[in-house]
Amino acid sequence: MSTITIVGAGSWGSGLSLILADNKNLVKIYDLDKDLIKEINSSHTNERYLPGSKLPNTIVGYTDLKSALEGSEVVLTVVPTKVMRQALKSVNEALDHEVVFVNASKGIEPVSFKRVSEIVFEEIAPEKIKGFVALTGPSHAEEVIKRQLTVVSSASDDLELAKFVQVLFNNDEYFRVYTLNDLIGAELGSSLKNIIALAAGILNGLGYGDNAKAALITRGLAEMRRLAVKAGAKEETLFGLTGIGDLIVTATSLHSRNYQAGLKIGSGKNLQETLASMTMVVEGVRSCEAAYQFAKELHVEMPITFAVYDVLFNQREPKDAIKELMQRNLKSE
Ligand SMILES: NC(=O)c1ccc[n+]([C@@H]2O[C@H](COP(=O)([O-])OP(=O)(O)OC[C@H]3O[C@@H](n4cnc5c(N)ncnc54)[C@H](O)[C@@H]3O)[C@@H](O)[C@H]2O)c1
């Protein structure tokens, strides 16, 4: 049994808290949202993010970060990547001992192109980090909270640590965890796929069908792979759970908020209207901005990502962006 502090009690933080509690760990969950923590402690529910679900009553919610981190061996971060740096600064201030950092958020920081692991090592004092693991793969909180079968990867440059986190989260009944020794590939794959999920929603919003979606997923994976490999990932990682696996689940499911956001944009809403209508974080928007800048810097061709960027940030009509993609120079696959 381990003591784990989860930072972020939204849909995925709550989903992961269920697994850790089912595995008989001591689970402390922290969030800035006082009403949410009150609800978790009193009725053991999270109606805003996971309506109709029940959390184990062994999970204890905190609004005081110092108390949440007391006695903890593992800190699991599950906040939108937009606020990750700020959240980590607060953790660093409140933490007075060494812990393993596990991250389950998915995204890349615009301008710096930093992955979450890099942000963690920048913001947390070295004597407080035992190591870093990314827990990622095809997983919707809406299914995990119902204990539906899910398989993800525990990725780290330190294989022993990846194994520790594998055992911590693995549940024989519904949550299987593999280890993966390619942190760059895991973090980039699971962030870049959100851009393709936005594109999949846009296609459906415009009324295109399965042929278009299959082509998008296949060609989307090709450009995800090009960028990730240029940035140092192993090519085979993009064909695993954190690459194609996560891409499939996000680009084909109504649970995906990136797909949902794309659907609204394809149906004629602009980015501001779309984001204002979403209750949960849409990571693909920021990751698209970061990937666009990163691809330019590394001279990597990413036509779909560039088209999504134009639609999101340059008010390009989705239909015109698709026309341009279809009219690119003919070439071999
Ligand atoms: N929802 C899923 O099924 C799912 C699955 C896999 C990965 N993810 C990833 O997990 C991350 C979080 O997604 P989510 O769906 O849980 O988001 P969410 O919008 O449901 O919840 C985010 C939570 O973070 C809290 N928060 C914000 N700033 C904070 C801070 N400084 N300290 C503590 N808490 C803070 C918010 O109050 C909110 O409760 C995203 O990167 C997402 O891509 C989500």
Short mmCIF file of C-alpha atoms and ligand atoms in Angstrom, two decimals:
data_model
loop_
_atom_site.label_atom_id
_atom_site.label_comp_id
_atom_site.label_asym_id
_atom_site.label_seq_id
_atom_site.Cartn_x
_atom_site.Cartn_y
_atom_site.Cartn_z
CA MET A 1 0.00 0.00 0.00
CA SER A 2 1.28 3.47 -0.93
CA THR A 3 0.16 6.98 -0.07
CA ILE A 4 -0.59 9.00 -3.19
CA THR A 5 -1.49 12.66 -3.59
CA ILE A 6 -3.49 13.49 -6.70
CA VAL A 7 -3.27 17.12 -7.83
CA GLY A 8 -6.46 17.84 -9.79
CA ALA A 9 -9.84 16.27 -8.98
CA GLY A 10 -11.46 16.78 -12.40
CA SER A 11 -12.65 13.90 -14.55
CA TRP A 12 -9.34 12.11 -15.00
CA GLY A 13 -8.02 12.84 -11.49
CA SER A 14 -11.21 11.33 -10.06
CA GLY A 15 -11.10 8.39 -12.49
CA LEU A 16 -7.54 7.55 -11.45
CA SER A 17 -8.40 7.98 -7.77
CA LEU A 18 -10.91 5.12 -8.13
CA ILE A 19 -8.24 2.71 -9.45
CA LEU A 20 -5.75 3.65 -6.74
CA ALA A 21 -8.39 3.24 -4.03
CA ASP A 22 -9.55 -0.09 -5.52
CA ASN A 23 -5.88 -1.17 -5.29
CA LYS A 24 -6.02 -0.43 -1.53
CA ASN A 25 -3.77 2.62 -1.55
CA LEU A 26 -4.23 5.64 0.67
CA VAL A 27 -5.54 8.28 -1.75
CA LYS A 28 -5.43 12.00 -1.01
CA ILE A 29 -6.92 14.23 -3.70
CA TYR A 30 -6.32 17.98 -3.94
CA ASP A 31 -8.07 20.64 -6.01
CA LEU A 32 -8.41 24.44 -5.98
CA ASP A 33 -12.18 24.01 -6.34
CA LYS A 34 -13.41 24.02 -2.72
CA ASP A 35 -16.99 23.01 -3.60
CA LEU A 36 -15.74 20.00 -5.53
CA ILE A 37 -13.57 18.80 -2.62
CA LYS A 38 -16.46 19.33 -0.21
CA GLU A 39 -18.67 17.19 -2.47
CA ILE A 40 -16.02 14.44 -2.73
CA ASN A 41 -15.70 14.33 1.08
CA SER A 42 -19.40 14.51 1.89
CA SER A 43 -21.26 12.61 -0.84
CA HIS A 44 -18.30 10.82 -2.57
CA THR A 45 -19.42 12.04 -5.98
CA ASN A 46 -18.12 14.39 -8.68
CA GLU A 47 -21.33 15.49 -10.39
CA ARG A 48 -19.79 18.19 -12.56
CA TYR A 49 -17.22 15.99 -14.28
CA LEU A 50 -18.50 12.43 -13.77
CA PRO A 51 -22.26 12.68 -13.20
CA GLY A 52 -23.98 9.68 -11.65
CA SER A 53 -20.74 8.04 -10.45
CA LYS A 54 -19.69 7.10 -6.94
CA LEU A 55 -16.13 7.34 -5.60
CA PRO A 56 -14.86 5.01 -2.85
CA ASN A 57 -15.36 6.70 0.53
CA THR A 58 -11.73 5.97 1.50
CA ILE A 59 -10.60 8.80 -0.81
CA VAL A 60 -9.97 12.00 1.14
CA GLY A 61 -10.22 15.42 -0.52
CA TYR A 62 -8.03 18.41 0.41
CA THR A 63 -7.96 22.12 -0.39
CA ASP A 64 -4.77 22.63 1.61
CA LEU A 65 -1.82 21.45 -0.48
CA LYS A 66 0.62 21.03 2.43
CA SER A 67 -1.75 18.65 4.23
CA ALA A 68 -2.48 16.84 0.96
CA LEU A 69 1.24 16.19 0.43
CA GLU A 70 2.01 15.09 4.00
CA GLY A 71 3.29 11.50 4.12
CA SER A 72 2.93 11.07 0.36
CA GLU A 73 5.23 8.79 -1.65
CA VAL A 74 3.80 9.61 -5.07
CA VAL A 75 2.44 12.85 -6.51
CA LEU A 76 0.12 12.33 -9.47
CA THR A 77 -0.51 15.48 -11.54
CA VAL A 78 -3.79 15.65 -13.50
CA VAL A 79 -4.45 19.33 -14.17
CA PRO A 80 -4.84 21.04 -17.57
CA THR A 81 -1.32 21.56 -18.97
CA LYS A 82 -2.07 25.29 -19.24
CA VAL A 83 -1.86 25.52 -15.43
CA MET A 84 0.74 22.75 -14.95
CA ARG A 85 3.70 25.10 -14.33
CA GLN A 86 1.76 27.10 -11.74
CA ALA A 87 0.46 23.95 -10.03
CA LEU A 88 4.00 22.52 -9.86
CA LYS A 89 5.38 25.74 -8.37
CA SER A 90 2.79 25.39 -5.58
CA VAL A 91 3.67 21.70 -5.09
CA ASN A 92 7.36 22.55 -4.87
CA GLU A 93 6.65 25.16 -2.20
CA ALA A 94 4.45 22.88 -0.12
CA LEU A 95 6.48 19.66 -0.49
CA ASP A 96 9.14 18.92 2.15
CA HIS A 97 10.35 15.45 1.08
CA GLU A 98 11.27 13.30 -1.93
CA VAL A 99 8.47 11.74 -4.02
CA VAL A 100 7.93 9.96 -7.34
CA PHE A 101 6.19 12.25 -9.84
CA VAL A 102 3.59 10.64 -12.09
CA ASN A 103 1.80 12.71 -14.71
CA ALA A 104 -1.43 11.81 -16.48
CA SER A 105 -2.09 15.14 -18.25
CA LYS A 106 -1.53 15.37 -22.00
CA GLY A 107 -0.14 18.42 -23.72
CA ILE A 108 2.86 20.42 -24.90
CA GLU A 109 3.66 23.98 -23.81
CA PRO A 110 3.53 26.58 -26.62
CA VAL A 111 6.70 28.65 -27.25
CA SER A 112 8.97 26.41 -25.12
CA PHE A 113 7.64 23.12 -26.69
CA LYS A 114 8.24 21.56 -23.28
CA ARG A 115 6.69 18.22 -22.33
CA VAL A 116 5.28 17.83 -18.80
CA SER A 117 8.33 15.83 -17.65
CA GLU A 118 10.59 18.73 -18.63
CA ILE A 119 8.35 21.21 -16.79
CA VAL A 120 8.44 18.99 -13.67
CA PHE A 121 12.25 18.90 -13.65
CA GLU A 122 12.33 22.69 -14.10
CA GLU A 123 9.84 23.52 -11.35
CA ILE A 124 10.56 20.92 -8.63
CA ALA A 125 13.77 21.08 -6.58
CA PRO A 126 16.05 18.11 -7.46
CA GLU A 127 16.09 16.78 -3.87
CA LYS A 128 12.27 16.42 -4.00
CA ILE A 129 12.12 14.24 -7.16
CA LYS A 130 12.80 10.52 -7.00
CA GLY A 131 11.95 10.23 -10.70
CA PHE A 132 9.26 10.81 -13.30
CA VAL A 133 6.72 8.55 -14.98
CA ALA A 134 4.05 9.39 -17.58
CA LEU A 135 0.91 7.27 -17.21
CA THR A 136 -0.82 7.50 -20.54
CA GLY A 137 -2.74 5.66 -23.25
CA PRO A 138 -6.29 5.24 -24.58
CA SER A 139 -8.45 6.06 -21.57
CA HIS A 140 -11.67 7.97 -21.04
CA ALA A 141 -12.52 8.78 -17.42
CA GLU A 142 -16.20 8.15 -18.23
CA GLU A 143 -15.37 4.45 -18.83
CA VAL A 144 -12.76 3.98 -16.10
CA ILE A 145 -15.20 5.28 -13.48
CA LYS A 146 -17.50 2.39 -14.51
CA ARG A 147 -14.55 0.00 -14.21
CA GLN A 148 -14.64 -0.74 -17.94
CA LEU A 149 -11.61 -2.48 -19.48
CA THR A 150 -8.75 -0.07 -20.10
CA VAL A 151 -5.08 -0.57 -21.02
CA VAL A 152 -2.38 2.12 -20.72
CA SER A 153 1.40 2.50 -20.45
CA SER A 154 3.68 3.53 -17.62
CA ALA A 155 6.49 5.36 -19.46
CA SER A 156 9.80 6.41 -17.99
CA ASP A 157 13.49 6.65 -18.78
CA ASP A 158 13.90 4.72 -15.51
CA LEU A 159 12.45 1.24 -16.16
CA GLU A 160 12.44 0.28 -12.46
CA LEU A 161 10.29 3.31 -11.69
CA ALA A 162 8.01 2.52 -14.65
CA LYS A 163 7.56 -0.97 -13.11
CA PHE A 164 6.76 0.51 -9.69
CA VAL A 165 4.02 2.68 -11.22
CA GLN A 166 2.81 -0.27 -13.33
CA VAL A 167 2.19 -2.30 -10.17
CA LEU A 168 0.67 0.68 -8.34
CA PHE A 169 -2.03 1.25 -10.98
CA ASN A 170 -2.51 -2.21 -12.49
CA ASN A 171 -5.84 -3.80 -11.57
CA ASP A 172 -6.46 -7.38 -12.75
CA GLU A 173 -10.18 -6.73 -13.18
CA TYR A 174 -10.25 -3.68 -15.43
CA PHE A 175 -7.02 -1.66 -15.68
CA ARG A 176 -3.95 -3.22 -17.31
CA VAL A 177 -0.66 -1.33 -17.37
CA TYR A 178 2.35 -1.98 -19.63
CA THR A 179 5.77 -0.42 -19.12
CA LEU A 180 7.40 1.66 -21.85
CA ASN A 181 10.96 2.86 -22.01
CA ASP A 182 10.41 5.89 -24.25
CA LEU A 183 9.24 8.95 -22.36
CA ILE A 184 9.59 11.36 -25.30
CA GLY A 185 7.51 9.10 -27.57
CA ALA A 186 4.81 8.57 -24.93
CA GLU A 187 4.48 12.25 -24.05
CA LEU A 188 4.53 13.50 -27.63
CA GLY A 189 2.23 10.78 -29.01
CA SER A 190 -0.44 11.35 -26.38
CA SER A 191 -0.31 15.12 -26.87
CA LEU A 192 -0.21 15.29 -30.69
CA LYS A 193 -3.17 12.93 -31.08
CA ASN A 194 -5.47 15.63 -29.65
CA ILE A 195 -4.82 17.78 -32.74
CA ILE A 196 -5.93 14.93 -35.00
CA ALA A 197 -9.00 14.41 -32.76
CA LEU A 198 -9.95 18.06 -33.30
CA ALA A 199 -9.59 17.48 -37.06
CA ALA A 200 -11.74 14.32 -36.83
CA GLY A 201 -14.51 16.31 -35.14
CA ILE A 202 -14.25 19.06 -37.76
CA LEU A 203 -14.61 16.47 -40.56
CA ASN A 204 -17.70 14.97 -38.95
CA GLY A 205 -19.14 18.42 -38.27
CA LEU A 206 -18.84 19.14 -41.98
CA GLY A 207 -20.67 15.90 -42.77
CA TYR A 208 -17.76 13.77 -44.04
CA GLY A 209 -17.84 10.06 -43.29
CA ASP A 210 -15.74 7.06 -42.34
CA ASN A 211 -13.47 7.12 -45.40
CA ALA A 212 -12.33 10.62 -44.51
CA LYS A 213 -11.84 9.71 -40.84
CA ALA A 214 -9.76 6.61 -41.62
CA ALA A 215 -7.57 8.66 -43.97
CA LEU A 216 -7.20 11.37 -41.34
CA ILE A 217 -6.15 8.92 -38.61
CA THR A 218 -3.62 7.22 -40.92
CA ARG A 219 -2.08 10.38 -42.33
CA GLY A 220 -2.35 12.06 -38.93
CA LEU A 221 -0.29 9.26 -37.40
CA ALA A 222 2.30 9.69 -40.17
CA GLU A 223 2.88 13.33 -39.25
CA MET A 224 2.76 12.66 -35.50
CA ARG A 225 5.49 10.07 -36.10
CA ARG A 226 7.62 12.46 -38.17
CA LEU A 227 7.65 15.13 -35.46
CA ALA A 228 8.08 12.73 -32.54
CA VAL A 229 10.99 10.87 -34.17
CA LYS A 230 12.73 14.14 -35.07
CA ALA A 231 12.33 15.18 -31.42
CA GLY A 232 13.99 11.96 -30.21
CA ALA A 233 11.13 9.43 -29.85
CA LYS A 234 11.43 5.77 -30.86
CA GLU A 235 9.39 5.16 -34.02
CA GLU A 236 7.72 2.00 -32.64
CA THR A 237 6.24 3.96 -29.72
CA LEU A 238 3.94 5.75 -32.15
CA PHE A 239 2.47 2.34 -33.08
CA GLY A 240 1.70 1.49 -29.45
CA LEU A 241 -0.89 2.41 -26.83
CA THR A 242 0.40 5.97 -26.38
CA GLY A 243 0.42 6.61 -30.14
CA ILE A 244 -2.08 4.89 -32.42
CA GLY A 245 -4.00 3.52 -29.40
CA ASP A 246 -4.63 6.94 -27.91
CA LEU A 247 -5.25 8.41 -31.38
CA ILE A 248 -8.01 5.88 -32.13
CA VAL A 249 -9.82 6.42 -28.84
CA THR A 250 -9.70 10.20 -29.13
CA ALA A 251 -10.54 10.54 -32.81
CA THR A 252 -13.49 8.14 -32.77
CA SER A 253 -15.25 8.63 -29.44
CA LEU A 254 -17.94 11.06 -28.38
CA HIS A 255 -16.31 11.08 -24.92
CA SER A 256 -13.36 13.02 -26.37
CA ARG A 257 -13.67 16.75 -25.72
CA ASN A 258 -11.15 17.46 -28.48
CA TYR A 259 -13.39 15.60 -30.92
CA GLN A 260 -16.45 17.40 -29.50
CA ALA A 261 -14.75 20.78 -29.89
CA GLY A 262 -13.87 19.91 -33.50
CA LEU A 263 -17.48 18.90 -34.13
CA LYS A 264 -18.66 22.36 -33.04
CA ILE A 265 -16.05 24.11 -35.17
CA GLY A 266 -16.98 21.97 -38.18
CA SER A 267 -20.62 22.89 -37.60
CA GLY A 268 -19.81 26.61 -37.89
CA LYS A 269 -18.88 27.81 -34.37
CA ASN A 270 -15.64 29.78 -33.92
CA LEU A 271 -12.91 28.82 -31.44
CA GLN A 272 -13.98 31.26 -28.72
CA GLU A 273 -17.63 30.16 -28.84
CA THR A 274 -16.53 26.53 -28.84
CA LEU A 275 -14.22 26.80 -25.84
CA ALA A 276 -16.77 28.86 -23.90
CA SER A 277 -19.32 26.06 -24.35
CA MET A 278 -17.02 23.28 -23.01
CA THR A 279 -16.97 22.41 -19.29
CA MET A 280 -13.73 20.46 -19.55
CA VAL A 281 -10.26 21.18 -20.86
CA VAL A 282 -9.60 20.93 -24.65
CA GLU A 283 -5.84 20.25 -24.70
CA GLY A 284 -5.61 19.94 -28.51
CA VAL A 285 -5.91 23.70 -29.04
CA ARG A 286 -2.75 24.55 -27.10
CA SER A 287 -0.94 21.46 -28.33
CA CYS A 288 -1.75 22.50 -31.90
CA GLU A 289 -0.15 25.88 -31.30
CA ALA A 290 2.92 24.22 -29.79
CA ALA A 291 3.19 21.54 -32.49
CA TYR A 292 2.86 24.16 -35.24
CA GLN A 293 5.77 26.16 -33.78
CA PHE A 294 7.82 23.04 -33.00
CA ALA A 295 7.36 21.58 -36.51
CA LYS A 296 8.49 24.86 -38.07
CA GLU A 297 11.57 24.91 -35.87
CA LEU A 298 12.47 21.29 -36.68
CA HIS A 299 11.48 21.61 -40.38
CA VAL A 300 8.96 18.78 -40.15
CA GLU A 301 6.10 18.58 -42.62
CA MET A 302 2.73 18.44 -40.76
CA PRO A 303 0.03 19.47 -43.24
CA ILE A 304 -2.96 18.39 -41.13
CA THR A 305 -1.64 20.13 -38.00
CA PHE A 306 -0.95 23.28 -40.04
CA ALA A 307 -4.48 23.17 -41.48
CA VAL A 308 -6.00 22.79 -37.99
CA TYR A 309 -3.81 25.68 -36.79
CA ASP A 310 -5.13 27.90 -39.61
CA VAL A 311 -8.72 27.02 -38.78
CA LEU A 312 -8.22 27.63 -35.04
CA PHE A 313 -6.05 30.72 -35.08
CA ASN A 314 -6.34 32.35 -38.55
CA GLN A 315 -10.12 32.05 -39.02
CA ARG A 316 -9.59 29.83 -42.04
CA GLU A 317 -12.79 28.16 -43.29
CA PRO A 318 -12.48 24.40 -42.54
CA LYS A 319 -13.79 23.57 -46.04
CA ASP A 320 -11.03 25.68 -47.66
CA ALA A 321 -8.36 24.05 -45.46
CA ILE A 322 -9.58 20.59 -46.49
CA LYS A 323 -9.63 21.58 -50.17
CA GLU A 324 -6.01 22.68 -49.90
CA LEU A 325 -5.03 19.38 -48.23
CA MET A 326 -6.72 17.44 -51.05
CA GLN A 327 -4.97 19.51 -53.72
CA ARG A 328 -1.41 19.14 -52.43
CA ASN A 329 1.19 17.78 -54.86
CA LEU A 330 0.64 14.11 -55.62
CA LYS A 331 3.21 11.82 -54.00
CA SER A 332 3.79 8.26 -52.79
CA GLU A 333 2.45 7.16 -49.40
N1 LIG B 1 -10.77 13.16 -18.87
C1 LIG B 1 -10.17 12.11 -19.36
O1 LIG B 1 -10.79 11.08 -19.68
C2 LIG B 1 -8.69 12.13 -19.56
C3 LIG B 1 -8.04 10.94 -19.87
C4 LIG B 1 -6.66 10.94 -20.03
C5 LIG B 1 -5.96 12.13 -19.88
N2 LIG B 1 -6.62 13.27 -19.57
C6 LIG B 1 -5.80 14.49 -19.42
O2 LIG B 1 -5.82 14.86 -18.03
C7 LIG B 1 -5.69 16.28 -17.90
C8 LIG B 1 -6.83 16.79 -17.03
O3 LIG B 1 -8.02 16.51 -17.74
P1 LIG B 1 -9.43 16.40 -17.04
O4 LIG B 1 -10.34 15.87 -18.09
O5 LIG B 1 -9.35 15.72 -15.73
O6 LIG B 1 -9.73 17.97 -16.81
P2 LIG B 1 -10.96 18.61 -16.04
O7 LIG B 1 -11.22 19.90 -16.71
O8 LIG B 1 -12.05 17.60 -15.91
O9 LIG B 1 -10.39 18.86 -14.55
C9 LIG B 1 -9.27 19.66 -14.27
C10 LIG B 1 -9.26 19.89 -12.75
O10 LIG B 1 -8.03 20.55 -12.42
C11 LIG B 1 -8.32 21.47 -11.36
N3 LIG B 1 -7.23 22.45 -11.26
C12 LIG B 1 -6.94 23.49 -12.07
N4 LIG B 1 -5.83 24.11 -11.63
C13 LIG B 1 -5.41 23.45 -10.53
C14 LIG B 1 -4.32 23.62 -9.63
N5 LIG B 1 -3.41 24.59 -9.79
N6 LIG B 1 -4.20 22.76 -8.59
C15 LIG B 1 -5.11 21.78 -8.42
N7 LIG B 1 -6.16 21.56 -9.23
C16 LIG B 1 -6.31 22.41 -10.27
C17 LIG B 1 -9.66 22.06 -11.77
O11 LIG B 1 -10.29 22.71 -10.67
C18 LIG B 1 -10.40 20.80 -12.23
O12 LIG B 1 -11.06 20.18 -11.17
C19 LIG B 1 -5.71 16.84 -19.33
O13 LIG B 1 -4.39 17.06 -19.75
C20 LIG B 1 -6.33 15.72 -20.15
O14 LIG B 1 -5.90 15.72 -21.49
C21 LIG B 1 -7.96 13.30 -19.39
#
